[in-house]
Short mmCIF file of C-alpha atoms and ligand atoms in Angstrom, two decimals:
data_model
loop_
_atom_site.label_atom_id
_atom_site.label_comp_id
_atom_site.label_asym_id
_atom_site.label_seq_id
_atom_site.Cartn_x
_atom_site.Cartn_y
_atom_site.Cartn_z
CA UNK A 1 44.85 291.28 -79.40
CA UNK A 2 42.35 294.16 -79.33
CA UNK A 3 39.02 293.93 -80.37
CA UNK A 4 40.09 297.55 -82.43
CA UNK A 5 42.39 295.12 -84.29
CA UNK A 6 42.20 295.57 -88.08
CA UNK A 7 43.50 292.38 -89.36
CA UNK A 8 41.44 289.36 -88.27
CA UNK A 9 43.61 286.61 -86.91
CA UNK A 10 42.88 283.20 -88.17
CA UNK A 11 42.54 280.61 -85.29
CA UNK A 12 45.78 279.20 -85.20
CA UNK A 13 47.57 282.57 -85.19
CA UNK A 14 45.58 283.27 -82.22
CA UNK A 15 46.02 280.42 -80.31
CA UNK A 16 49.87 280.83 -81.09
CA UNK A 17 49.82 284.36 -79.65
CA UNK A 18 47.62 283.19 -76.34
CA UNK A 19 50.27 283.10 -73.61
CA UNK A 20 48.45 280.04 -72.17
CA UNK A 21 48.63 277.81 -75.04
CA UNK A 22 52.17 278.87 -75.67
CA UNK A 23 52.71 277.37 -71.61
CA UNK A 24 50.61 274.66 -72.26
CA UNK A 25 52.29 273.25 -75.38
CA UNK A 26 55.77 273.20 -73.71
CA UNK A 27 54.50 272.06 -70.29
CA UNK A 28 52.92 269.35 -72.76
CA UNK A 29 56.23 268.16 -74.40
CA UNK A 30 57.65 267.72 -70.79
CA UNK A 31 55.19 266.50 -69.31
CA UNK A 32 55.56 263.29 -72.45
CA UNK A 33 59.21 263.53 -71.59
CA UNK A 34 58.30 262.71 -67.88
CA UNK A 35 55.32 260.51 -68.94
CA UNK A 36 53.56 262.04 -65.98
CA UNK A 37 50.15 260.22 -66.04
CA UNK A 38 47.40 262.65 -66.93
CA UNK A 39 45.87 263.37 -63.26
CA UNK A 40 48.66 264.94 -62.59
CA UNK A 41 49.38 266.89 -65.40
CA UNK A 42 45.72 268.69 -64.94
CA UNK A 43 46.79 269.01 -61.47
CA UNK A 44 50.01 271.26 -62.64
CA UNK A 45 48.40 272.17 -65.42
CA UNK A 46 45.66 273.68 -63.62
CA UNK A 47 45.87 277.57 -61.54
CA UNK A 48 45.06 276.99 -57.51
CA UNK A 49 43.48 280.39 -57.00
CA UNK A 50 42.59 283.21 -60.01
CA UNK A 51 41.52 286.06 -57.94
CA UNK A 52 39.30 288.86 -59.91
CA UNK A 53 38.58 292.03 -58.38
CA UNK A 54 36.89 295.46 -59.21
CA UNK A 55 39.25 298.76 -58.49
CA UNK A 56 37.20 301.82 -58.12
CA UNK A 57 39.40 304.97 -58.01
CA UNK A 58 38.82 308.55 -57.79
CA UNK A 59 40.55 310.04 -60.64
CA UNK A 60 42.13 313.69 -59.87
CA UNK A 61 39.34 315.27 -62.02
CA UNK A 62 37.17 313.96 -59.77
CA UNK A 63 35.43 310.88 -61.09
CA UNK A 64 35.16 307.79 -60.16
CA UNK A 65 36.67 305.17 -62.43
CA UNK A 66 36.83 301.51 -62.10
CA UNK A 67 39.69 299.01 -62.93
CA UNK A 68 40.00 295.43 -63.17
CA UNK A 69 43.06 293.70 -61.34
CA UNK A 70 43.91 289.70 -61.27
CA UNK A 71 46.47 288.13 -58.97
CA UNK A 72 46.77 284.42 -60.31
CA UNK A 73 47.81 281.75 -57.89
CA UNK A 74 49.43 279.10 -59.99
CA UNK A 75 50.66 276.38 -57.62
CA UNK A 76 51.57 276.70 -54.10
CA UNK A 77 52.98 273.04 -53.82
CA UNK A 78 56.81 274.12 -53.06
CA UNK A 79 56.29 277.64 -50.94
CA UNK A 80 54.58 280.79 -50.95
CA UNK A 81 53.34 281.88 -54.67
CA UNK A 82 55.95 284.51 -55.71
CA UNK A 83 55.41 286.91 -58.84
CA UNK A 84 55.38 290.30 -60.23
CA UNK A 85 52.39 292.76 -60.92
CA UNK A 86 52.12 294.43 -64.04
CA UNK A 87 49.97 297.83 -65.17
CA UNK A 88 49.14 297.59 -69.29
CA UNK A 89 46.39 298.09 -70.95
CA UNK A 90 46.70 294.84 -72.96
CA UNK A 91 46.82 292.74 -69.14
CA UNK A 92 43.93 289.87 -69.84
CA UNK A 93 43.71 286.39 -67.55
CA UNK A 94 44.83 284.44 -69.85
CA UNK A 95 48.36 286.39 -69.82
CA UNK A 96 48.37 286.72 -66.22
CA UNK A 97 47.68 282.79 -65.69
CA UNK A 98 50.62 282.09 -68.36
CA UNK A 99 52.73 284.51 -66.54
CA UNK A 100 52.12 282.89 -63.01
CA UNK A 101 52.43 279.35 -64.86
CA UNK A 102 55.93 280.60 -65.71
CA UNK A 103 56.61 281.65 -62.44
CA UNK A 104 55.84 278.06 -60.62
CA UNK A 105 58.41 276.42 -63.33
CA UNK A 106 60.85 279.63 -63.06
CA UNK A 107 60.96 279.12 -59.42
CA UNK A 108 61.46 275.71 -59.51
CA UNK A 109 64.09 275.78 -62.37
CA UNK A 110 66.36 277.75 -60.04
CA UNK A 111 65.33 275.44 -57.13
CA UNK A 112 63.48 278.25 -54.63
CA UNK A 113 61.17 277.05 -52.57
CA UNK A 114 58.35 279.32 -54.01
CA UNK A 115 55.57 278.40 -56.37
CA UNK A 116 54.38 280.87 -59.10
CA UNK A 117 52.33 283.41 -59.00
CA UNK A 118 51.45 286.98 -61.27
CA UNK A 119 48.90 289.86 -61.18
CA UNK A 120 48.05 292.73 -63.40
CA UNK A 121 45.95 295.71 -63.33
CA UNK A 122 43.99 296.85 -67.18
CA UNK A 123 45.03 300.40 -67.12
CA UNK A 124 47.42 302.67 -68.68
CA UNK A 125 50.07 303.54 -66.61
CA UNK A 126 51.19 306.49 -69.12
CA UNK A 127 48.43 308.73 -68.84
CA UNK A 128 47.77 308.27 -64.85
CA UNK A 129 49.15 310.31 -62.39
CA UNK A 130 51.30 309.73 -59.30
CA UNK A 131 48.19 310.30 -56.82
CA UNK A 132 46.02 307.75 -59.33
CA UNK A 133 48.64 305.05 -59.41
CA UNK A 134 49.18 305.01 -55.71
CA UNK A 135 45.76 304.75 -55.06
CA UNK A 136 44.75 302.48 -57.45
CA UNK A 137 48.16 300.11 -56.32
CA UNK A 138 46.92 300.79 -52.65
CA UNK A 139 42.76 299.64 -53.32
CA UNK A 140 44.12 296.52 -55.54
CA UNK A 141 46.47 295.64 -52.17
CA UNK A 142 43.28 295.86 -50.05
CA UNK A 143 41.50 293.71 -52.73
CA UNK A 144 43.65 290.90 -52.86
CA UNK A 145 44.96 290.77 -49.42
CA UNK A 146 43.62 287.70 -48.26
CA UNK A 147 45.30 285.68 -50.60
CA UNK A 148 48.72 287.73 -49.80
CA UNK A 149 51.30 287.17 -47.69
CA UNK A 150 54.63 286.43 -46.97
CA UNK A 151 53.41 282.72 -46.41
CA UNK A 152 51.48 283.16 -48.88
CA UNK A 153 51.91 284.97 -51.75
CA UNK A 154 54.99 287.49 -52.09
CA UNK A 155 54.13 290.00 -55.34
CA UNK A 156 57.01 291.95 -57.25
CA UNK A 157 57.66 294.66 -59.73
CA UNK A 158 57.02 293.98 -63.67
CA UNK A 159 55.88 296.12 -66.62
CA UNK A 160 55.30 299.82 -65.04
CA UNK A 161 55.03 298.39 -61.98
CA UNK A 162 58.56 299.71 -59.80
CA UNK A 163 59.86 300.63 -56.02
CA UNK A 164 57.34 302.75 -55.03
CA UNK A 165 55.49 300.43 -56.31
CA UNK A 166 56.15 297.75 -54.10
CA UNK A 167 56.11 300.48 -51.32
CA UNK A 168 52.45 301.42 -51.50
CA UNK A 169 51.68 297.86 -51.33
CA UNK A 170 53.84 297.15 -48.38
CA UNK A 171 52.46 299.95 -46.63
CA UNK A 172 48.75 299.07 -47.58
CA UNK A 173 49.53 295.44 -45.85
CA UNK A 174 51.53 296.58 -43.00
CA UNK A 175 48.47 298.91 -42.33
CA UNK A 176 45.91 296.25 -42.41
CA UNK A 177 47.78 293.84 -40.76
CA UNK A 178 48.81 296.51 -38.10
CA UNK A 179 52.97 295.57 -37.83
CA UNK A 180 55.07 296.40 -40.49
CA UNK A 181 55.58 293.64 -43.03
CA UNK A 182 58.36 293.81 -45.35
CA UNK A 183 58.10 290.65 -46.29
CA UNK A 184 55.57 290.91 -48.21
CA UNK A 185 56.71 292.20 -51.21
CA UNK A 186 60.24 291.90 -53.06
CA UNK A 187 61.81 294.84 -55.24
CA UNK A 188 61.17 297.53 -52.43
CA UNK A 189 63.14 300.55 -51.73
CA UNK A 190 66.37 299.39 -49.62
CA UNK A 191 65.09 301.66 -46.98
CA UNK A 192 62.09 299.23 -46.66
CA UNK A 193 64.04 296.21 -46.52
CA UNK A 194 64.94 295.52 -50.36
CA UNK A 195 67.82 294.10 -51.12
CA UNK A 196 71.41 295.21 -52.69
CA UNK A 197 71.16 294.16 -55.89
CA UNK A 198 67.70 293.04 -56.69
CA UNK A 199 66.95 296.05 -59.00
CA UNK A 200 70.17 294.70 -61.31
CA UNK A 201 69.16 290.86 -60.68
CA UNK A 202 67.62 289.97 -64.14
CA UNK A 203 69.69 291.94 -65.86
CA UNK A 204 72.88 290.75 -64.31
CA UNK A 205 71.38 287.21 -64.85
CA UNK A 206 70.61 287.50 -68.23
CA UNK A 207 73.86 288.84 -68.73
CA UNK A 208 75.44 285.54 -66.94
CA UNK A 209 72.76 283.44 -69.27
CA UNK A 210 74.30 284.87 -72.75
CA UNK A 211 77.51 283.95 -71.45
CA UNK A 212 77.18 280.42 -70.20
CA UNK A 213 75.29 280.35 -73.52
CA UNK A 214 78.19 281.76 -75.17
CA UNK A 215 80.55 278.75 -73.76
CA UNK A 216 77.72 276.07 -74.99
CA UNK A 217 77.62 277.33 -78.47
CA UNK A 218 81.84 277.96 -78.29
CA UNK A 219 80.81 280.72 -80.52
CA UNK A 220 84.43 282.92 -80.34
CA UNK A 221 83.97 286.28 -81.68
CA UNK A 222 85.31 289.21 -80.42
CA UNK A 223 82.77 291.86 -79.10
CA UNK A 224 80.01 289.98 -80.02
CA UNK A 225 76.61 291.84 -81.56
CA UNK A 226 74.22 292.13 -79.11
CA UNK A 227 70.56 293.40 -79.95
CA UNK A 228 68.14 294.04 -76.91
CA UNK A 229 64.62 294.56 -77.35
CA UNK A 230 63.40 297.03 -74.65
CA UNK A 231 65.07 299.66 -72.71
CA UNK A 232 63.29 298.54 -69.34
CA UNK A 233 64.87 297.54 -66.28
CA UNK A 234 65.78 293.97 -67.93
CA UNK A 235 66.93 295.55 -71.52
CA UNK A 236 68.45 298.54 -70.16
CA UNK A 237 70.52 297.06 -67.23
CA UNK A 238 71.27 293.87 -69.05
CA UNK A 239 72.62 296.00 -72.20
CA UNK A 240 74.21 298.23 -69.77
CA UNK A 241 75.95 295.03 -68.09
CA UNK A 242 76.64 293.36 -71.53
CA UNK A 243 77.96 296.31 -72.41
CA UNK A 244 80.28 296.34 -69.23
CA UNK A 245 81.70 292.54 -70.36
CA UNK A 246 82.57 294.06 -73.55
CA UNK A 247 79.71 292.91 -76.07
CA UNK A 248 78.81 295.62 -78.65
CA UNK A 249 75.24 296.77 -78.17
CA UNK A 250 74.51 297.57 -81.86
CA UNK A 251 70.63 298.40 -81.20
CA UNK A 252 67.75 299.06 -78.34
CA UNK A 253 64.43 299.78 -78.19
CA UNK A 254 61.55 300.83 -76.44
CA UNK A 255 57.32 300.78 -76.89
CA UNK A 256 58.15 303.94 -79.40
CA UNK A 257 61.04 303.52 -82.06
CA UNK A 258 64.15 301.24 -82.26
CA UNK A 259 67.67 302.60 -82.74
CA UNK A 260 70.51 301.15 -84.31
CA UNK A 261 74.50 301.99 -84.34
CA UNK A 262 77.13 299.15 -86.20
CA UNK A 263 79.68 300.35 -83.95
CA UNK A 264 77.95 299.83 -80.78
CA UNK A 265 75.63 302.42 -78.56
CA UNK A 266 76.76 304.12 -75.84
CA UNK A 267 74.14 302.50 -73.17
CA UNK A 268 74.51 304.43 -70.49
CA UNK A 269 73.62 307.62 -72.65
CA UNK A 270 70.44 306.11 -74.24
CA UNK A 271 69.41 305.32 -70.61
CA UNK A 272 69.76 309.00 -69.81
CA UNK A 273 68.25 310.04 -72.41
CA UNK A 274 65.04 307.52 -71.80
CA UNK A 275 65.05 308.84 -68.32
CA UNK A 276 64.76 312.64 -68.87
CA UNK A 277 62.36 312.46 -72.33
CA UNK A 278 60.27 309.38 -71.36
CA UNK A 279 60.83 307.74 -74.63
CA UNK A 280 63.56 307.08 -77.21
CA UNK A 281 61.76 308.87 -79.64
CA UNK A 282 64.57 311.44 -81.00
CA UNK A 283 67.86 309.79 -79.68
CA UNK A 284 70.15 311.80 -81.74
CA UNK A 285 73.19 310.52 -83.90
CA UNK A 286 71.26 306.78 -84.91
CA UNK A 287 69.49 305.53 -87.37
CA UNK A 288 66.35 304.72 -86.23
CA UNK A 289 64.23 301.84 -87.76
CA UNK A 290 60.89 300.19 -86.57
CA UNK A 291 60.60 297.68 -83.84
CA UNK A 292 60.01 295.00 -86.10
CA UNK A 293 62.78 295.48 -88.49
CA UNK A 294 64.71 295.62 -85.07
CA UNK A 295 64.62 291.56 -84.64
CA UNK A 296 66.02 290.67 -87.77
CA UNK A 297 69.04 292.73 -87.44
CA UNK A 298 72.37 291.19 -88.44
CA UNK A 299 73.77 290.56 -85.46
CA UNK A 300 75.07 287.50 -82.82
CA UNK A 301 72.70 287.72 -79.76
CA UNK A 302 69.46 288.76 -79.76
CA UNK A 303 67.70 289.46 -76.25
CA UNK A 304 64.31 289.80 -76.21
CA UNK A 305 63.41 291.79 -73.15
CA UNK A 306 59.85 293.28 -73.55
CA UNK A 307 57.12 291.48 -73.87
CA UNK A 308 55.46 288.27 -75.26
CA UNK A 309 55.19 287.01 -78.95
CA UNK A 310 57.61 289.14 -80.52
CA UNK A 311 59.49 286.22 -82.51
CA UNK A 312 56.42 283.88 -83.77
CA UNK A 313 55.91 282.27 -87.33
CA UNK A 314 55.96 285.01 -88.80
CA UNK A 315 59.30 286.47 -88.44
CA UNK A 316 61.36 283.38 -87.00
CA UNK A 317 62.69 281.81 -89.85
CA UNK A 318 64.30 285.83 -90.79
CA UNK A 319 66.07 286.49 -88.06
CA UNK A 320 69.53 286.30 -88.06
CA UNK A 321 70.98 285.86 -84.66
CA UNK A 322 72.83 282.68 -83.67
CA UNK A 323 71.47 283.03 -79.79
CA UNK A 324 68.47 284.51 -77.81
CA UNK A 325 68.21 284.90 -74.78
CA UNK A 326 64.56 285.50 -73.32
CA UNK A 327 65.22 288.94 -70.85
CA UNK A 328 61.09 288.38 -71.18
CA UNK A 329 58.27 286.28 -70.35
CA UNK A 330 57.29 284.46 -73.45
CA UNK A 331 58.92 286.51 -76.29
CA UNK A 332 58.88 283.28 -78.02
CA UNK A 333 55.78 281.58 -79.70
CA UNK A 334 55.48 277.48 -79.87
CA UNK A 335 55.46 278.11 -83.23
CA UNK A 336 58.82 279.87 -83.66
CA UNK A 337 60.57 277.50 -81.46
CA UNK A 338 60.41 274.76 -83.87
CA UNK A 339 61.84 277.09 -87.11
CA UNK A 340 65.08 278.91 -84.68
CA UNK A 341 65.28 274.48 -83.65
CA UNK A 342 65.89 273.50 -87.26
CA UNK A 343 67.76 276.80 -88.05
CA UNK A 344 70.11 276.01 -85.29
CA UNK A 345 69.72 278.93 -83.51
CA UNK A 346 70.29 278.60 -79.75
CA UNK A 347 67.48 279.88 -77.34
CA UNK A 348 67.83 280.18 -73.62
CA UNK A 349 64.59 279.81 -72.65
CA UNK A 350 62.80 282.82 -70.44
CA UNK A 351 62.32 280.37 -67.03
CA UNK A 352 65.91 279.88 -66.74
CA UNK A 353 67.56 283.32 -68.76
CA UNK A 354 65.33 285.51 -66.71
CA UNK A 355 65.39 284.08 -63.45
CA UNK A 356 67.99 286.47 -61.73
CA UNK A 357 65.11 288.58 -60.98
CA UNK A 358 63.24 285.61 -58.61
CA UNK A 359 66.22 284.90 -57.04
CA UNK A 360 67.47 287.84 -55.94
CA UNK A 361 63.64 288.31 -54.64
CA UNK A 362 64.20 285.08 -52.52
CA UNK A 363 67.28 286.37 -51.11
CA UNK A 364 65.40 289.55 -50.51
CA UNK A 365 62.52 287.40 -48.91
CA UNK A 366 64.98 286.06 -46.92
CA UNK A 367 66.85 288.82 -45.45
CA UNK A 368 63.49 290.10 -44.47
CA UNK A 369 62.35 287.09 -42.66
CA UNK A 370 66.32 287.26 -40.96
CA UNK A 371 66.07 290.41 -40.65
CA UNK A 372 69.35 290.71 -41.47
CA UNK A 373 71.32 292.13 -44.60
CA UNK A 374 74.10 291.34 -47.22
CA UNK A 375 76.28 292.81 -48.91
CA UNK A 376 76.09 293.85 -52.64
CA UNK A 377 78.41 291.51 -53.63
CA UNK A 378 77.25 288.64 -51.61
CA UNK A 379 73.76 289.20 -53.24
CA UNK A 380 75.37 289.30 -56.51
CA UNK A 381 78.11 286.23 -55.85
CA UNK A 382 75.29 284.05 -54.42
CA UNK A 383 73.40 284.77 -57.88
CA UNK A 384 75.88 283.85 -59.73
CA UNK A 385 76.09 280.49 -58.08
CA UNK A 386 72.76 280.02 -58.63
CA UNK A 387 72.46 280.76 -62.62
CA UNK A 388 76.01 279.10 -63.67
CA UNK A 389 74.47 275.83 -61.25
CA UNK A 390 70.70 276.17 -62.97
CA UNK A 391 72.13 276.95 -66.71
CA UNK A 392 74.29 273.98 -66.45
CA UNK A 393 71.00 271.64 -64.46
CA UNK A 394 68.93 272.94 -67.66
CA UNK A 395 72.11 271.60 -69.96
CA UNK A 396 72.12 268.66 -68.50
CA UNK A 397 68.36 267.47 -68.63
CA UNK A 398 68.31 268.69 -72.27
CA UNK A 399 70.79 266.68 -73.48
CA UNK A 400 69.82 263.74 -71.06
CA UNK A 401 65.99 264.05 -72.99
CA UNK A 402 67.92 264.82 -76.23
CA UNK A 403 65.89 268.02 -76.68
CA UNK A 404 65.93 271.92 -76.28
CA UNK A 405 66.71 273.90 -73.55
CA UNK A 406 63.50 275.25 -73.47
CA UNK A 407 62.11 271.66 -73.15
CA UNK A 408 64.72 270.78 -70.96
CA UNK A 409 64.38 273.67 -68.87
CA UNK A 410 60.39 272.43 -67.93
CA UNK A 411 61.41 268.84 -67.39
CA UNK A 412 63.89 270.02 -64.62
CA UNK A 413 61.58 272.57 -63.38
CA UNK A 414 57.54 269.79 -63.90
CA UNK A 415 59.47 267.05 -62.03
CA UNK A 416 60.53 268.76 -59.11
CA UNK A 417 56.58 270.45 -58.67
CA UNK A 418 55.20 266.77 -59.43
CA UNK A 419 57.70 265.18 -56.62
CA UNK A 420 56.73 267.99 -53.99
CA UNK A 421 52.93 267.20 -54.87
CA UNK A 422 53.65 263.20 -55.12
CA UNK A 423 55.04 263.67 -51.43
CA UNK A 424 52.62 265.95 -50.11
CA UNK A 425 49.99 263.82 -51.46
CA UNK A 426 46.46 264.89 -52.50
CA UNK A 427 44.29 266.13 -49.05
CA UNK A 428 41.08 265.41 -49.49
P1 NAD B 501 59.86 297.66 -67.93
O1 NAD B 501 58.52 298.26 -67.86
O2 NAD B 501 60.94 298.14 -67.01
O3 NAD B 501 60.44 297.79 -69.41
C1 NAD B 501 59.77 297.31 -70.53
C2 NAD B 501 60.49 297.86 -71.75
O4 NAD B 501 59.94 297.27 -72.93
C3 NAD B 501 60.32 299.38 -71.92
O5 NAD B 501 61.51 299.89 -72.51
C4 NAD B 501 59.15 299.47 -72.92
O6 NAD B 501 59.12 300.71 -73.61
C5 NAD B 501 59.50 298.32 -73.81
N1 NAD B 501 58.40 297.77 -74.60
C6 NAD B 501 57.15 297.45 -74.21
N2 NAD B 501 56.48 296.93 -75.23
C7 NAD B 501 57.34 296.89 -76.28
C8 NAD B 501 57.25 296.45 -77.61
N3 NAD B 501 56.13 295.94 -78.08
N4 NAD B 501 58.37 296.54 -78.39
C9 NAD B 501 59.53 297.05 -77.94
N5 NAD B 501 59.66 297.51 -76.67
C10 NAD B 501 58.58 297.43 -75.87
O7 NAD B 501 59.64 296.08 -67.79
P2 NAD B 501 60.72 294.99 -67.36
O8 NAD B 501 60.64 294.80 -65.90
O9 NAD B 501 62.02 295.30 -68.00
O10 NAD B 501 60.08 293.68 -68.01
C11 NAD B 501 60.32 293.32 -69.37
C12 NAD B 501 60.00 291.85 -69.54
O11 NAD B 501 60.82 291.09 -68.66
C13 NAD B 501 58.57 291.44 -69.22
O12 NAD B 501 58.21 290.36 -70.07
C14 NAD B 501 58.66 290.95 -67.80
O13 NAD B 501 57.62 290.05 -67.47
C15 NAD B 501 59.99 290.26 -67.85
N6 NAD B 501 60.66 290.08 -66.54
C16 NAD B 501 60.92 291.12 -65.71
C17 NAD B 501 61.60 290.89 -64.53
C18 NAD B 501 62.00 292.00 -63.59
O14 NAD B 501 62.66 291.72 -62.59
N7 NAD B 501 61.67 293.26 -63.88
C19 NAD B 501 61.98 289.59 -64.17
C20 NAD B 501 61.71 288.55 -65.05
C21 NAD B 501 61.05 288.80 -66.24
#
């Protein structure tokens, strides 16, 4: 929250709404699960490396500016950190160590031999220009590069961070390190060594997560009613692909307005129309309501897919969905968990619904290293195996520990990290 923030949160709302406590509280319920003794959950509970740097820029009227940027090193145990970098004005440590928290039990949900990592920028993407992006992307590359690396630690695309993104940092790396590393990053242009697919990868696997979910639940309706929060590249392309398997899309949103249609939105239109106007502020032919009423629209599936702390205590025990599947990082508070739990409402939890974006970034990782490419379809076939396999891993464990798939999802994903560290052993 904002310091600008009119209504005073009482403590316990605000320690729902910190990222890290949300982590904390389900890495907690695991971790009694497990009965991992407590050394070694501060161990995993603990971030290796939290890296804080200063980003002076030049701004194109000619002043000098400075930004703050974090990359967060959660734990390097199983591979090379891997995680996105996001731009927002709201990025604070405590998000970006949640985030990179998520990442090490993502990774090791979907059994890649990364560990988790995550790194934002406080700025506001919206009202910089291409020259100020790239060369505040470019200084935050030189900032953090020691801790970088393909062995090391492989960043990615997330909130307003894209391609070209990932392209100024490559380029920034491969220049310092004087041979071109593509490596480095994951979600690059194709031309730089990204992979087929990867820009469609959470999407498509949220997409396979609602329906695995889908066979769980044996919920049989016919075009089912899908609301996705966020029009990004996990709403949009996994409404688009949803869309493509025949679910009705009744509503999508973005940071401006929501829109609804009962008989389903054309997706591929909206998209368009996002593209060319920057918002979805005057989509014609809707009704458009606010992006709160959006969540408790009647309606079967419900996919998150912007940002954290949208369902929380406040709005969980109204919403009407029978399934959500996290597209985002934490949409879901501690707090809510418990009322969609004893409401019966079925939530694939963000580390295992989302993780079509990581993997395809391994494969992409990969194919670098090979230097050698697949095809589309064996990107996207090879995904599949992965998220049917994990979904039905994550299944498994929760019904084995007789809890949620959320719960089960970080037993699977703590056990694995505490066996690597248990066999790796503590150097000292
Ligand atoms: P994006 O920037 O492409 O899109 C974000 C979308 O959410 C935009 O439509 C934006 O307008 C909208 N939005 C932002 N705040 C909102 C709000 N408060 N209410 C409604 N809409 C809002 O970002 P993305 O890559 O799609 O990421 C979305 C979420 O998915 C994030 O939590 C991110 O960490 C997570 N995620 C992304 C990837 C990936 O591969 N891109 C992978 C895993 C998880």
């Amino acid at each position: 929250m904002s310091s600008g923030t009119a209504v005073a949160l009482t403590k316990s709302q605000s320690d729902e709404l910190n990222p890290f406590m949300a982590m904390s509280k389900r890495f907690d319920a695991a971790a009694d699960h497990l009965g991992l003794d407590e050394g070694l959950r501060e161990v995993l509970r603990t971030p290796d490396r939290e890296v804080t740097v200063a980003i002076p820029i030049t701004m194109d009227s000619g002043k000098l500016k400075v930004f703050i940027g974090y990359r967060v090193q959660h734990n390097f145990s199983r591979g090379p950190c891997k995680g996105g970098i996001r731009f927002a004005p709201d990025v604070n440590l405590d998000e970006v160590r949640a985030l990179a928290a998520w990442m090490t039990w993502k990774c090791s949900v979907v059994d890649l031999p990364f560990g988790g990592g995550k790194g934002g920028v406080i700025c506001d993407p919206r009202t910089m220009s291409m020259g100020e992006l790239e060369r505040m992307t470019r200084r935050y590359t030189a900032a953090i590069m020691d801790v970088i690396g393909p062995d090391r630690d492989v960043p990615a695309p997330d909130v307003n961070t894209n391609e070209q993104t990932m392209a100024w940092i490559m380029d920034t790396y491969s220049m310092h390190v004087r041979a071109t590393s593509t490596a480095i990053v994951t979600g690059k242009p194709l031309a730089l060594g990204g992979s087929k697919g990867r820009t469609e990868a959470t999407g498509r696997g949220v997409m396979i997560a609602v329906r695995e979910a889908l066979k769980k639940l044996g919920l049989n309706v016919a075009n089912p009613r899908v609301v996705v929060q966020g029009s990004g590249n996990v709403g949009g392309i996994g409404a688009r692909l949803l869309q493509q398997q025949g679910f009705k899309i009744v509503s999508l949103s973005d940071i401006d307005t929501a829109i609804y249609k009962a008989d389903g939105l054309n997706v591929v239109d909206v998209l368009d129309f996002i593209k060319k106007n920057k918002t979805l502020r005057g989509y014609p032919n809707v009704q458009h309501i606010t992006r709160e009423e959006q969540l408790l629209l009647d309606c079967e599936i419900l996919v998150p897919a912007a940002t954290e702390n949208q369902i929380t205590s406040a709005n969980a025990d109204k919403i009407k969905a029978k399934l959500i599947v996290e597209g985002a990082n934490g949409p879901t508070t501690a707090a809510a968990d418990a009322i969609l739990e004893s409401k019966g409402v079925l939530v694939v939890p963000d580390i295992l619904a989302n993780a079509g974006g990581v993997t395809v970034s391994y494969f992409e990782w990969v194919q670098d290293r090979a230097a050698y490419f697949w095809s589309e379809a064996e990107v996207n076939q090879k995904l599949e195996t992965v998220m049917v396999h994990s979904f039905a891993e994550v299944d498994e464990t929760a019904k084995k520990f007789k809890c949620s798939l959320r719960i089960g999802a970080y037993i699977l994903a703590i056990d694995r990290v505490a066996n690597t560290y248990r066999l790796r052993g503590t150097y000292a």
